[in-house]
CSV table of C-alpha atoms in Angstrom, one decimal:
chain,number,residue,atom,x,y,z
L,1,UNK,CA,1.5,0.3,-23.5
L,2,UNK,CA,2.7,3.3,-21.2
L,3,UNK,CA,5.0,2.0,-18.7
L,4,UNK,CA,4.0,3.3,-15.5
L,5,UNK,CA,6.4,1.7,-12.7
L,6,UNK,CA,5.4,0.8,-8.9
L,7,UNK,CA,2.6,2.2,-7.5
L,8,UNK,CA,0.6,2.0,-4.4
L,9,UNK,CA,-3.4,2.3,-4.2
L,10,UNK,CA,-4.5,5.6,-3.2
L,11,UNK,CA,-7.0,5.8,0.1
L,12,UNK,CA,-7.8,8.8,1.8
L,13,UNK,CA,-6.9,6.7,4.8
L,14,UNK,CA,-3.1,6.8,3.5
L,15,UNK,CA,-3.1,9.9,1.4
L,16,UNK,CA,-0.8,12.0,3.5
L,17,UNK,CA,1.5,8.6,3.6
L,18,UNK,CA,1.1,8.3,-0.4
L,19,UNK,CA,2.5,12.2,-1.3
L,20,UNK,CA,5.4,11.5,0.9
L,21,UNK,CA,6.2,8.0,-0.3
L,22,UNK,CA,9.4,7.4,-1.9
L,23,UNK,CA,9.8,5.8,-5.6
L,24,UNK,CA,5.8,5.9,-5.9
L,25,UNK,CA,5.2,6.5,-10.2
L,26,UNK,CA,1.9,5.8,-10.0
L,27,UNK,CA,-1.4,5.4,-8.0
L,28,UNK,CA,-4.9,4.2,-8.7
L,29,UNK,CA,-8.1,5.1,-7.4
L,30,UNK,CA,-11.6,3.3,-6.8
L,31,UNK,CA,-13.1,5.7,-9.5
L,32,UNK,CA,-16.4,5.3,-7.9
L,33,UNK,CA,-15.3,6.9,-4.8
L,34,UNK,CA,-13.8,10.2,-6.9
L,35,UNK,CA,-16.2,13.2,-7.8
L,36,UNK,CA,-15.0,15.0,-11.0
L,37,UNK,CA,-15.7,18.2,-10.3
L,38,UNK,CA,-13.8,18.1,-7.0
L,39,UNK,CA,-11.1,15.3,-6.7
L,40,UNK,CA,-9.3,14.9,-3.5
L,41,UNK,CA,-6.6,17.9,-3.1
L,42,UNK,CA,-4.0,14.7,-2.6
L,43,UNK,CA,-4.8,13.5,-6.0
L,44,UNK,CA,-4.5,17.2,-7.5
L,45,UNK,CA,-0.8,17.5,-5.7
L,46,UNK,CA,0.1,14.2,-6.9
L,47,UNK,CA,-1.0,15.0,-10.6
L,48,UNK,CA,1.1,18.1,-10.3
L,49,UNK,CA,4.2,16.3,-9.2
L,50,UNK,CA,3.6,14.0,-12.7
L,51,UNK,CA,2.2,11.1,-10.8
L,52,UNK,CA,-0.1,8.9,-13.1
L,53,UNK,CA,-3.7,8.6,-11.2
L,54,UNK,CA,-5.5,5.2,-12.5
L,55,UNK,CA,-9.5,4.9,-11.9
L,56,UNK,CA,-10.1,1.5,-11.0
L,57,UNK,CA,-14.2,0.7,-11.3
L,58,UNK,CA,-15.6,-1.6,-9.0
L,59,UNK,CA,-19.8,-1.5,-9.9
L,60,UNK,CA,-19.9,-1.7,-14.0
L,61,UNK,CA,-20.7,-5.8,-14.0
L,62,UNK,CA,-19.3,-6.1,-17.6
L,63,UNK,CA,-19.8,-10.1,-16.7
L,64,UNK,CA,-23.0,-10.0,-15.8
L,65,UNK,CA,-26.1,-10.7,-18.0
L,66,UNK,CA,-27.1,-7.2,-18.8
L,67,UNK,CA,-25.4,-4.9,-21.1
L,68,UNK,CA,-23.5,-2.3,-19.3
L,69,UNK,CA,-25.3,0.5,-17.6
L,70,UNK,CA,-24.6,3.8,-19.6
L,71,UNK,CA,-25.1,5.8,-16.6
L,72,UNK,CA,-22.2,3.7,-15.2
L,73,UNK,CA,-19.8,4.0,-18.3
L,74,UNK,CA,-20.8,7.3,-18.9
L,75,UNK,CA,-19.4,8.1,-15.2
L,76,UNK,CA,-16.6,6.1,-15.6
L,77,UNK,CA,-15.8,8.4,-18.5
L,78,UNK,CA,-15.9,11.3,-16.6
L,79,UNK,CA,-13.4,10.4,-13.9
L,80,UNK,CA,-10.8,9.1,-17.1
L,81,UNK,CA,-11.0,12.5,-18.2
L,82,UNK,CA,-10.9,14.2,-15.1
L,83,UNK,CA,-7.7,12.6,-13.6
L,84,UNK,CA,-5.9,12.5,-16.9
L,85,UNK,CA,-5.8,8.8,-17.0
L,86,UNK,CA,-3.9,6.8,-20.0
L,87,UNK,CA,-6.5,3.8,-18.8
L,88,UNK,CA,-8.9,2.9,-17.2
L,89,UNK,CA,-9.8,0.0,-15.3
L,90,UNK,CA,-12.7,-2.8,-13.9
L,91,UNK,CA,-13.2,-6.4,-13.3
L,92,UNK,CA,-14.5,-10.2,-14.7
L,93,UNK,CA,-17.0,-10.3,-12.6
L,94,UNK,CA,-20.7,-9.7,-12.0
L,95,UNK,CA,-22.2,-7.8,-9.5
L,96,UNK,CA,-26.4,-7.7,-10.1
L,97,UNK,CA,-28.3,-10.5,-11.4
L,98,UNK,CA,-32.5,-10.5,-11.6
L,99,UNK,CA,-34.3,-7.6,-13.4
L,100,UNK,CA,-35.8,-8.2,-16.8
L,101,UNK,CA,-34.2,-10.6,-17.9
L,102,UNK,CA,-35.2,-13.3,-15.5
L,103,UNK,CA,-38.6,-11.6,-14.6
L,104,UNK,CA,-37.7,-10.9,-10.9
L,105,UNK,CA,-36.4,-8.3,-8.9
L,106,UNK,CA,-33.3,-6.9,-8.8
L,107,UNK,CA,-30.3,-8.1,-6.6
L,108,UNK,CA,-26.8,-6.8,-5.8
L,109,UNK,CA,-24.1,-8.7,-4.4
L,110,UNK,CA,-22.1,-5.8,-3.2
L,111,UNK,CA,-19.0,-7.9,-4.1
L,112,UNK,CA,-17.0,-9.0,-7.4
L,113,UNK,CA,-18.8,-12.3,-7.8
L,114,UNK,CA,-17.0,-15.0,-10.6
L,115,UNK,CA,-18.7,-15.9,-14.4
L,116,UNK,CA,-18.9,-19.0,-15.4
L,117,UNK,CA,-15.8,-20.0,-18.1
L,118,UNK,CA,-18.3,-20.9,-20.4
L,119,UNK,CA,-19.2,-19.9,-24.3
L,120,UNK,CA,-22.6,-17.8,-23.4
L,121,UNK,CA,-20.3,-16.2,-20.2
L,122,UNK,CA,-17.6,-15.2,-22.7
L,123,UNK,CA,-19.6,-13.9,-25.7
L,124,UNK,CA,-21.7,-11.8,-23.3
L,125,UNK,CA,-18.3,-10.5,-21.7
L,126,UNK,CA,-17.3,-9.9,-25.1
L,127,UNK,CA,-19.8,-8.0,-25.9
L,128,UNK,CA,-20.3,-6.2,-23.4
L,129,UNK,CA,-16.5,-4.7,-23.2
L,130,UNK,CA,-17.0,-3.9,-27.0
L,131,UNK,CA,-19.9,-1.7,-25.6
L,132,UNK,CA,-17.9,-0.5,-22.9
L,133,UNK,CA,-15.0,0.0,-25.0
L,134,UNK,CA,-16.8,2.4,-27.6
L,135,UNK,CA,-17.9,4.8,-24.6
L,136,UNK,CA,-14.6,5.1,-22.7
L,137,UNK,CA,-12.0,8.0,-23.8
L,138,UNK,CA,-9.5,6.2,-22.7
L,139,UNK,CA,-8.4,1.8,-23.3
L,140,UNK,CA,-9.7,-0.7,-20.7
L,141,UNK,CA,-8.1,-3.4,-18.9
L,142,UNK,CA,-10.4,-6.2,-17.0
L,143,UNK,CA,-8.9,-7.7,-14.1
L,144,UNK,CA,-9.0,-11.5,-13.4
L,145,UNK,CA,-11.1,-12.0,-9.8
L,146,UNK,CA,-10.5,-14.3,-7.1
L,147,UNK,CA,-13.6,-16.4,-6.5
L,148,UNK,CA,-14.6,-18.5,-3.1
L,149,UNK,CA,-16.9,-20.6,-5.3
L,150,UNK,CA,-16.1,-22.4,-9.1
L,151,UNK,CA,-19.0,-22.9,-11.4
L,152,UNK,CA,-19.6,-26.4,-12.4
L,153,UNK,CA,-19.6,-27.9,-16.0
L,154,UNK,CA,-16.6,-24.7,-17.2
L,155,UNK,CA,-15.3,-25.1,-20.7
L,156,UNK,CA,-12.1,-23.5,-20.0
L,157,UNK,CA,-9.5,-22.5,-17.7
L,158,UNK,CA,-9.0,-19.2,-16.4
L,159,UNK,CA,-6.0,-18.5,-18.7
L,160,UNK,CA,-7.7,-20.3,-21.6
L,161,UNK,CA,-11.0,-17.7,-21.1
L,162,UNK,CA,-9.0,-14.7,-20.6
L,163,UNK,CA,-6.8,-15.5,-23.6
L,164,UNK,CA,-10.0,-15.9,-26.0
L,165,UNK,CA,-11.5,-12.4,-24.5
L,166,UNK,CA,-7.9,-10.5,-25.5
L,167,UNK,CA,-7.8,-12.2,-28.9
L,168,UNK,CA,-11.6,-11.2,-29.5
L,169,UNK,CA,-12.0,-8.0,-28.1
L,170,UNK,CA,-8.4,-6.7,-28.1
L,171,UNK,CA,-8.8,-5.1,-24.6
L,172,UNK,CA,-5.8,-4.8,-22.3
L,173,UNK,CA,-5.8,-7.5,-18.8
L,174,UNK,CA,-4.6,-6.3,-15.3
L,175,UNK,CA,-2.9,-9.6,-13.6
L,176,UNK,CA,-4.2,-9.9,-10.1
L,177,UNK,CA,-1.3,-12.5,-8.7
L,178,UNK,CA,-2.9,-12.5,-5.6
L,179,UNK,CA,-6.5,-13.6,-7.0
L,180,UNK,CA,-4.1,-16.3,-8.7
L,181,UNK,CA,-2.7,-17.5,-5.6
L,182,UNK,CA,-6.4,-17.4,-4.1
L,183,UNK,CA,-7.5,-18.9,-6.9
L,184,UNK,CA,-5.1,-21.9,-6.6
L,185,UNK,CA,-5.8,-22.3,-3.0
L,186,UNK,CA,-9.7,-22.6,-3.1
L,187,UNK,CA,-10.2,-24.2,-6.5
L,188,UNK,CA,-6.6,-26.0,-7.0
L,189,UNK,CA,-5.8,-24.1,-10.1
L,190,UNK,CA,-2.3,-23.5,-10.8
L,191,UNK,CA,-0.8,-20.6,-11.0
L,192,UNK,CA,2.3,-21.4,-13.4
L,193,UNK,CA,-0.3,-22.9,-16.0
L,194,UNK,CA,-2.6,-19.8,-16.1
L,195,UNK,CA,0.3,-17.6,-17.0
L,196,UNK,CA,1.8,-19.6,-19.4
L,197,UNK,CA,-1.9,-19.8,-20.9
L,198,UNK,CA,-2.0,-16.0,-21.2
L,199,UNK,CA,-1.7,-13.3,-24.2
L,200,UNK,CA,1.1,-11.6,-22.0
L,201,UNK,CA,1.4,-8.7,-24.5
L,202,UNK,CA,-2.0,-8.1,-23.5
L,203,UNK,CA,-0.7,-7.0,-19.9
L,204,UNK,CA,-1.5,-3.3,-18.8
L,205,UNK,CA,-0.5,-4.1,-15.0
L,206,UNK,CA,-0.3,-6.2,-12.1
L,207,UNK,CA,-1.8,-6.2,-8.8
L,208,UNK,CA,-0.5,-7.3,-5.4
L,209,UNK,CA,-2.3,-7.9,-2.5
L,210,UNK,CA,-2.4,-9.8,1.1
L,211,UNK,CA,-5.3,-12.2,2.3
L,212,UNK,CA,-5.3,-14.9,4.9
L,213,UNK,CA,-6.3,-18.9,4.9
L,214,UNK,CA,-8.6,-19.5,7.3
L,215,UNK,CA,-10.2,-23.5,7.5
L,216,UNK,CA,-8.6,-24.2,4.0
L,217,UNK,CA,-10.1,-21.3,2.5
L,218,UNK,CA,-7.9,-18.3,1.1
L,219,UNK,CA,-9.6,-14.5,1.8
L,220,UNK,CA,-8.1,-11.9,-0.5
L,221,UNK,CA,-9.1,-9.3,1.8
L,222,UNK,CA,-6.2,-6.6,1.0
L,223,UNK,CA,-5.9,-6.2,4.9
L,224,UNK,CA,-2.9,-8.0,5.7
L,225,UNK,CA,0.2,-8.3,4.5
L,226,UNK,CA,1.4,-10.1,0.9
L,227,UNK,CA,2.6,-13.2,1.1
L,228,UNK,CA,5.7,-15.0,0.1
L,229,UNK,CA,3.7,-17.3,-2.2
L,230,UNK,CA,2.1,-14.4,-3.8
L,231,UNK,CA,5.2,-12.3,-4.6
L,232,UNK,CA,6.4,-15.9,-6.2
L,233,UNK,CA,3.5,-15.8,-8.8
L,234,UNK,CA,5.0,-12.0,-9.4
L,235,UNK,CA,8.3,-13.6,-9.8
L,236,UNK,CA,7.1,-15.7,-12.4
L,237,UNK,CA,5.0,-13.3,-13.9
L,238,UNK,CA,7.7,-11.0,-14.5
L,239,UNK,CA,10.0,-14.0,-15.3
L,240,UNK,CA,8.0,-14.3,-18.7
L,241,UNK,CA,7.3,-11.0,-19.2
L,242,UNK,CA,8.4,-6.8,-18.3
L,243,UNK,CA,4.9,-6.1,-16.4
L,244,UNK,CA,4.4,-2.2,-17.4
L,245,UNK,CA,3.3,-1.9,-14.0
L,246,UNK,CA,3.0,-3.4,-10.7
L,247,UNK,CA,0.8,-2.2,-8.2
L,248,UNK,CA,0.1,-2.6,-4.2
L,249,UNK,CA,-3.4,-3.2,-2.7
L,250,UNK,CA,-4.6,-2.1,0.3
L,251,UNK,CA,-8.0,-1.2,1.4
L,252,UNK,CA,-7.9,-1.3,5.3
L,253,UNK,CA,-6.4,-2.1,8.5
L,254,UNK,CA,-3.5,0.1,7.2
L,255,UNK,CA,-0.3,-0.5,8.9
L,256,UNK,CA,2.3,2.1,9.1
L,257,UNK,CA,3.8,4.2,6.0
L,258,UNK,CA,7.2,2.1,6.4
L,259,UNK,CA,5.7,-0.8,6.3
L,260,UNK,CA,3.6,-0.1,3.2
L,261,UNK,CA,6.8,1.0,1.9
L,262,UNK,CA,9.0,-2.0,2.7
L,263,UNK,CA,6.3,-3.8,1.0
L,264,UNK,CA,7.1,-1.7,-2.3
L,265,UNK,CA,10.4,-3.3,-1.9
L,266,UNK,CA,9.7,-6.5,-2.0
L,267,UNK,CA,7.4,-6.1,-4.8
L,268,UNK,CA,10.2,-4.7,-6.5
L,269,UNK,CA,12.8,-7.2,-5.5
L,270,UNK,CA,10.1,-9.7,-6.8
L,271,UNK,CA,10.3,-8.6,-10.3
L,272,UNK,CA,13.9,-7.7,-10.6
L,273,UNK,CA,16.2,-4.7,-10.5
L,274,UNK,CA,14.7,-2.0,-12.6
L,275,UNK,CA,12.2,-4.1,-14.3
L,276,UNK,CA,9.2,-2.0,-13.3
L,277,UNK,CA,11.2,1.2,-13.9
L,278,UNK,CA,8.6,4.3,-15.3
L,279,UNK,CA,11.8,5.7,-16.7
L,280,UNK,CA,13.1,2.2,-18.7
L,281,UNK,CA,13.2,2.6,-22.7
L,282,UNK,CA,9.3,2.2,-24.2
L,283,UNK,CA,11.9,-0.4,-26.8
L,284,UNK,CA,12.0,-3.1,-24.1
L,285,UNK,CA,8.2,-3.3,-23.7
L,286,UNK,CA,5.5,-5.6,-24.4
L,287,UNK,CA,3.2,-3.3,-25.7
L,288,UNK,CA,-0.9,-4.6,-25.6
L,289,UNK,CA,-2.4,-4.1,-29.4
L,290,UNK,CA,-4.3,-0.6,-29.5
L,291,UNK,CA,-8.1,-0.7,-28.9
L,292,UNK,CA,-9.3,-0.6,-32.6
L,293,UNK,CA,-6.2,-2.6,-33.5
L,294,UNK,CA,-6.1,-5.9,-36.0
L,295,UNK,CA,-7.0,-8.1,-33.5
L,296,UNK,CA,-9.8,-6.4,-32.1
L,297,UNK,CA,-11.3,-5.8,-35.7
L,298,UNK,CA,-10.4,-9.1,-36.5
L,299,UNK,CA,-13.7,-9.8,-33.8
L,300,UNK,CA,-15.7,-8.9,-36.8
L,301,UNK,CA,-15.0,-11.7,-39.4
L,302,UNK,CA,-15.8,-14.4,-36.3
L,303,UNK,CA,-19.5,-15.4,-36.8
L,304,UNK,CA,-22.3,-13.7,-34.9
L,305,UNK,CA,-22.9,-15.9,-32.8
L,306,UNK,CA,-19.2,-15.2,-31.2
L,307,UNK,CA,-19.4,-11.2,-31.1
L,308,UNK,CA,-22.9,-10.3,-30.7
L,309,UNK,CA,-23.8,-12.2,-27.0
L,310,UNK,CA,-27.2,-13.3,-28.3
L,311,UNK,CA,-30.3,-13.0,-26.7
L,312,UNK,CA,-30.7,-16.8,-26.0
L,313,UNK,CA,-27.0,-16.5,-24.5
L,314,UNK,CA,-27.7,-13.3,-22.0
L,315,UNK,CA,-31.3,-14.8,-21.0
L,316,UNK,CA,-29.5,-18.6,-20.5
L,317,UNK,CA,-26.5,-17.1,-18.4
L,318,UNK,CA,-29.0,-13.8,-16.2
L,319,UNK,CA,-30.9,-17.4,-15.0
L,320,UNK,CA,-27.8,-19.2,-14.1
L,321,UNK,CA,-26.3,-15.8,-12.2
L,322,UNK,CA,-30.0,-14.9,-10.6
L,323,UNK,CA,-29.8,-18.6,-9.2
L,324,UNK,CA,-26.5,-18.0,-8.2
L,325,UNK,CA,-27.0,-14.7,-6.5
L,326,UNK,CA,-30.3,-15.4,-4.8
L,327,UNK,CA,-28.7,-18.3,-3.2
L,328,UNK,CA,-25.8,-16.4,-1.7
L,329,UNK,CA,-27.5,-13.1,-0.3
L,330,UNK,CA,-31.6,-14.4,-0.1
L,331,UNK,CA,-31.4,-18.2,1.3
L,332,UNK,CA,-32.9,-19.8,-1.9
L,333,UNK,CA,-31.7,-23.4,-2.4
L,334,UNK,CA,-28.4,-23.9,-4.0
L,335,UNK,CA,-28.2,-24.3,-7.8
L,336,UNK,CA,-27.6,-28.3,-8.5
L,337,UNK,CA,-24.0,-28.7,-8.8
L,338,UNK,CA,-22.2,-26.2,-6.3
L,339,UNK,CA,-20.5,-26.9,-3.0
L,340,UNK,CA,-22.4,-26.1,-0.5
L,341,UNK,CA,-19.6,-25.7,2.1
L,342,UNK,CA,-18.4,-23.1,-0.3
L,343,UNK,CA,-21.7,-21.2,-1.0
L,344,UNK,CA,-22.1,-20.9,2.5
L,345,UNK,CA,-19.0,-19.4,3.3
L,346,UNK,CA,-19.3,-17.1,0.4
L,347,UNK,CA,-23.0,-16.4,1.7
L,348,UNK,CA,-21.5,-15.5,4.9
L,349,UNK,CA,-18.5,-13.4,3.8
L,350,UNK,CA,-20.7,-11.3,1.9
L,351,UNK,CA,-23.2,-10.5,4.7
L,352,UNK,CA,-20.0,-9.5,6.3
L,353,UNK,CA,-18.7,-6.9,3.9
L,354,UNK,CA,-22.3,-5.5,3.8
L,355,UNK,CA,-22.3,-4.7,7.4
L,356,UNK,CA,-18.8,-3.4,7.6
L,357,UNK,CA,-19.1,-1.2,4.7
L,358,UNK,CA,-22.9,-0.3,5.8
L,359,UNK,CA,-20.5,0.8,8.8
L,360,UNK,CA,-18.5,2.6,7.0
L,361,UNK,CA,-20.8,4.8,5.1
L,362,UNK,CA,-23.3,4.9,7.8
L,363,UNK,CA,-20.8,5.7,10.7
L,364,UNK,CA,-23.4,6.9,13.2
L,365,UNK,CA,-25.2,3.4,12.8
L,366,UNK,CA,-22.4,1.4,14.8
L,367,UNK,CA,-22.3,4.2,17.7
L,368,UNK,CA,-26.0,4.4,18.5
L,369,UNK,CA,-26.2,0.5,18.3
L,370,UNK,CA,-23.2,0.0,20.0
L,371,UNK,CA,-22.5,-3.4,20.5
L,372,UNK,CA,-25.2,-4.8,19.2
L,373,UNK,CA,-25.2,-3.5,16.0
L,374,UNK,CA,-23.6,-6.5,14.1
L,375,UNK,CA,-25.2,-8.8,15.4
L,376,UNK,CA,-28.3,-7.1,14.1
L,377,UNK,CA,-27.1,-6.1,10.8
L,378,UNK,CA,-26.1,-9.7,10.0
L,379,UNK,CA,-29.9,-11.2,11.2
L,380,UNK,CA,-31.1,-8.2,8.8
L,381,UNK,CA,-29.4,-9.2,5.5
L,382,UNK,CA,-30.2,-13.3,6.4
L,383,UNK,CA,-33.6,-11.7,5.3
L,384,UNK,CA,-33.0,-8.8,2.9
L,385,UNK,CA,-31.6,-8.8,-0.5
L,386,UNK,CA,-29.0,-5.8,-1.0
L,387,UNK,CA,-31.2,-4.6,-3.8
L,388,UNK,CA,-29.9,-0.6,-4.5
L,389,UNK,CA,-26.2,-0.5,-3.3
L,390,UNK,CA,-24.9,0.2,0.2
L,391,UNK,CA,-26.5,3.8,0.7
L,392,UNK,CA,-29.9,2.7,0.1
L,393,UNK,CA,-29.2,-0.6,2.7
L,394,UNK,CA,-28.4,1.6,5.3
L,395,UNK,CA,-32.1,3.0,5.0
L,396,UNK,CA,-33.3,-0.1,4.8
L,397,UNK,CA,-31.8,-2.1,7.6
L,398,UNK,CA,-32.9,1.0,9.9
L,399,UNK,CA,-36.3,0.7,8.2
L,400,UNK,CA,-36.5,-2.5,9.5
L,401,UNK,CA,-35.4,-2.6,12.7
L,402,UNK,CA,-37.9,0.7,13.5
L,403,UNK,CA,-41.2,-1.1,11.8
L,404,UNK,CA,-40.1,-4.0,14.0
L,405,UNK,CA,-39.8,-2.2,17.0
L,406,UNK,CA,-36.7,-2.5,17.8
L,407,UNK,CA,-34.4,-1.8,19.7
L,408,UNK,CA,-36.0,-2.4,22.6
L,409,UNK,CA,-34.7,1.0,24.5
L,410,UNK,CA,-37.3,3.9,23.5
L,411,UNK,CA,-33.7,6.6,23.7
L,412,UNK,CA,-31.7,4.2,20.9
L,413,UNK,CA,-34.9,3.6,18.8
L,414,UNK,CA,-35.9,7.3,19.2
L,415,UNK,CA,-32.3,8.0,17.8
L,416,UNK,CA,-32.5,5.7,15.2
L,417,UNK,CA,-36.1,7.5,13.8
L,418,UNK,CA,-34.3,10.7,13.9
L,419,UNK,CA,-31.5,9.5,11.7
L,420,UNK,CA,-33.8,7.6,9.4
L,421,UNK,CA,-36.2,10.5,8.9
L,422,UNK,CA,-33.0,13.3,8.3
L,423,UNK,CA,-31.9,11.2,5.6
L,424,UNK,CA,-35.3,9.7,4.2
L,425,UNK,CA,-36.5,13.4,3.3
L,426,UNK,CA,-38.8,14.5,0.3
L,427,UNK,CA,-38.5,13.3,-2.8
L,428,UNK,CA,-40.9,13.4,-5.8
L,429,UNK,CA,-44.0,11.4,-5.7
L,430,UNK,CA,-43.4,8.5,-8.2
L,431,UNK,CA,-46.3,5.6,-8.8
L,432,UNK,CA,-43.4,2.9,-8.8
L,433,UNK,CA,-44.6,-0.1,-6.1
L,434,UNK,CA,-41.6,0.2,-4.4
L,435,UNK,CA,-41.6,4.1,-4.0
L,436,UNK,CA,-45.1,3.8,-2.6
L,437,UNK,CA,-44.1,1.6,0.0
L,438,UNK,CA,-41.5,3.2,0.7
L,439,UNK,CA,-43.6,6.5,1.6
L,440,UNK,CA,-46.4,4.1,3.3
L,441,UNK,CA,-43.4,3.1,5.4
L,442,UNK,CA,-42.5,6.6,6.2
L,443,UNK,CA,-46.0,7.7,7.0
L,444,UNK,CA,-46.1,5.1,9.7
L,445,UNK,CA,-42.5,6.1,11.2
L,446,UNK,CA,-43.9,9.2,11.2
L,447,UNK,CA,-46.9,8.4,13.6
L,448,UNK,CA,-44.2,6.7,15.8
């Protein structure tokens, strides 16, 4: 495995801060937020300057139910090639449930959401990174998630799952210590025990990111600072092995560049002097077996049953996943077995990120609401699904509130219309039940 050093996640919030960073050898990027045709001119400079640009994909699912989307991989692909990457990147973890499978519609999360550690959940995974891993240029790591919520009746520990995928599959893991630490304060897992339960030649890198504990629960919301406890999992981490790489997270509420930087310090004083070095001989690694390798081939002699995810397997786990799901973002009754407290704190927290990042893409949104806009975002998704990514539930939750009536001034509403209809615009006429309604709706805005 290339060693690639300390890096720092790139944002276009910190890019300026990023090219003039000190001892930075590598950064990675949420691919899905990178055109190819036209990266960011900060990444260019910083690929100039030799600086190894990661894509790190968020949307792919390669836990859930359904075998990847090849529009997704496909994309994925393209931003590999495009930034030059020696990897690429994405997460144990689902992100859609419903659809075809399970004979109902389609929901998204909007949020890395945890698979069961259970045979049908690990010979889907498995075959679904085998899928993934034949269309990427490039290896793949899959990153260990932190999770609010544990499924009941798990076969496995984390390290015990993650261990079996490597050994099957062959694909590289990204540690997540903080998603450890989170791990071990929601769900009492420990730490110490899940490393020494991992493949740890399998490492390609390490993340490191803050959170906050809040009523018992642990948030890994990489907006605060990282925690002692979380640079001791590090410590322990590199204890047992040389991590290739060790990264920093941080995706908002950026403080200033020195303290991202004194941060990089203590990440590096974490794992020892020189340990994370870019420039330290490729003889002292721990390289992860090749993609194609003996172990990844030896997959094939294991019976079909363990490489194929069978039908029965995908339909059993989409059922389990749409109950899931529809409990956390549609109010249906919780699936027998889960905590309740937790479910509705995860329910919660989700309906949260949807309105900040609704926010976020749909800046003009909070300034003609003002104030109230939260408030009525958060009543919105109590009674809509997120059910085509965050874009789409911008339109939607303005959709709403207009067909409702609301708001009540005639000047915010008449602003809100505007907005809806610049962005609704023409689009070819389609006999899909859900296209027609959306144009039904539209005529009636219209009239308004």
């Amino acid at each position: 495995m290339e060693r690639l050093g300390t890096g720092i996640g790139w944002r276009p919030e910190i890019a300026d801060a990023v090219e003039r960073m000190p001892g930075v050898d590598w950064v990675e990027v949420v691919a899905e937020n990178v055109c190819p045709g036209h990266p960011p001119e900060s990444l260019l400079r910083l690929r100039a300057r030799g600086v190894t640009v990661v894509p790190h994909g968020v949307s792919l699912g390669l836990g859930g139910a359904e075998r990847p989307d090849e529009g997704r991989l496909n994309a994925l692909a393209e931003r590999a090639e495009a930034l030059g990457a020696p990897l690429v990147t994405e997460h144990i973890a689902f992100v859609r449930a419903g659809g075809p499978l399970t004979a109902s519609d389609p929901l998204e999360s909007g949020h890395l959401l945890p698979v069961p550690r259970t045979r049908d959940a690990l010979d889907v995974l498995c075959e679904n990174i085998r899928i993934a891993q034949e269309a990427l240029p490039v290896p793949l790591a899959v990153e260990n998630i932190a999770a609010l919520l544990s499924w009941p009746g798990e076969e496995m520990t984390e390290g015990q799952f993650l261990y079996e995928l490597a050994d099957r599959t062959g694909v590289r893991l990204l540690i997540d210590v903080a998603n450890l630490h989170t791990n071990h304060v929601n769900q009492g897992e420990d730490p110490a025990k899940a490393l020494a339960e991992l493949p740890l030649e399998a490492i390609a890198y390490v993340h490191v990111a803050g959170g906050y504990e809040r009523d018992g629960v642990w948030h890994d919301s990489h907006a605060h600072p990282v925690p002692r406890p979380v640079l001791d999992v590090l410590t322990d981490l590199a204890a047992r092995v040389s991590p290739p790489g060790v990264l920093l997270e941080r995706d908002e509420n950026f403080p200033e560049p020195g303290e991202l930087e004194r941060e990089l310090s203590a990440i590096r004083e974490a794992v020892g002097p020189g340990r994370t070095s870019a420039a330290r001989s490729s003889a002292d690694a721990c390289p992860a077996p090749p993609q194609g390798s003996a172990r990844a081939s030896a997959a094939a002699d294991l019976p079909a049953t363990a490489t194929t995810g069978t039908g029965p397997a995908r339909q059993r786990l989409a059922l389990a996943q749409t109950a899931l799901l529809s409990a956390l973002v549609a109010g249906t009754p919780a699936p027998e077995g889960f905590d309740r407290v937790r479910l509705g704190v995860q329910a919660r927290a989700l309906a949260s990120k949807r309105a900040g990042v609704v926010a976020k893409i749909a800046p003009e949104l909070p300034v003609i609401l003002g104030d109230g806009y939260r408030a009525a975002f958060l009543a919105y998704a109590q009674r809509h699904p997120m059910r085509g990514g965050y874009r789409r539930d911008a339109m939607d939750f303005v959709e709403s509130l207009l067909l409702d009536g609301r708001p009540t001034d005639a000047g915010v509403r008449r602003e809100l219309r505007e907005w809806w209809l610049g962005r609704s615009g023409p689009a070819p006429r389609s006999t899909r039940p859900a296209i027609r309604a959306a144009r039904a709706a539209r005529r009636v805005l219209l009239r308004r």
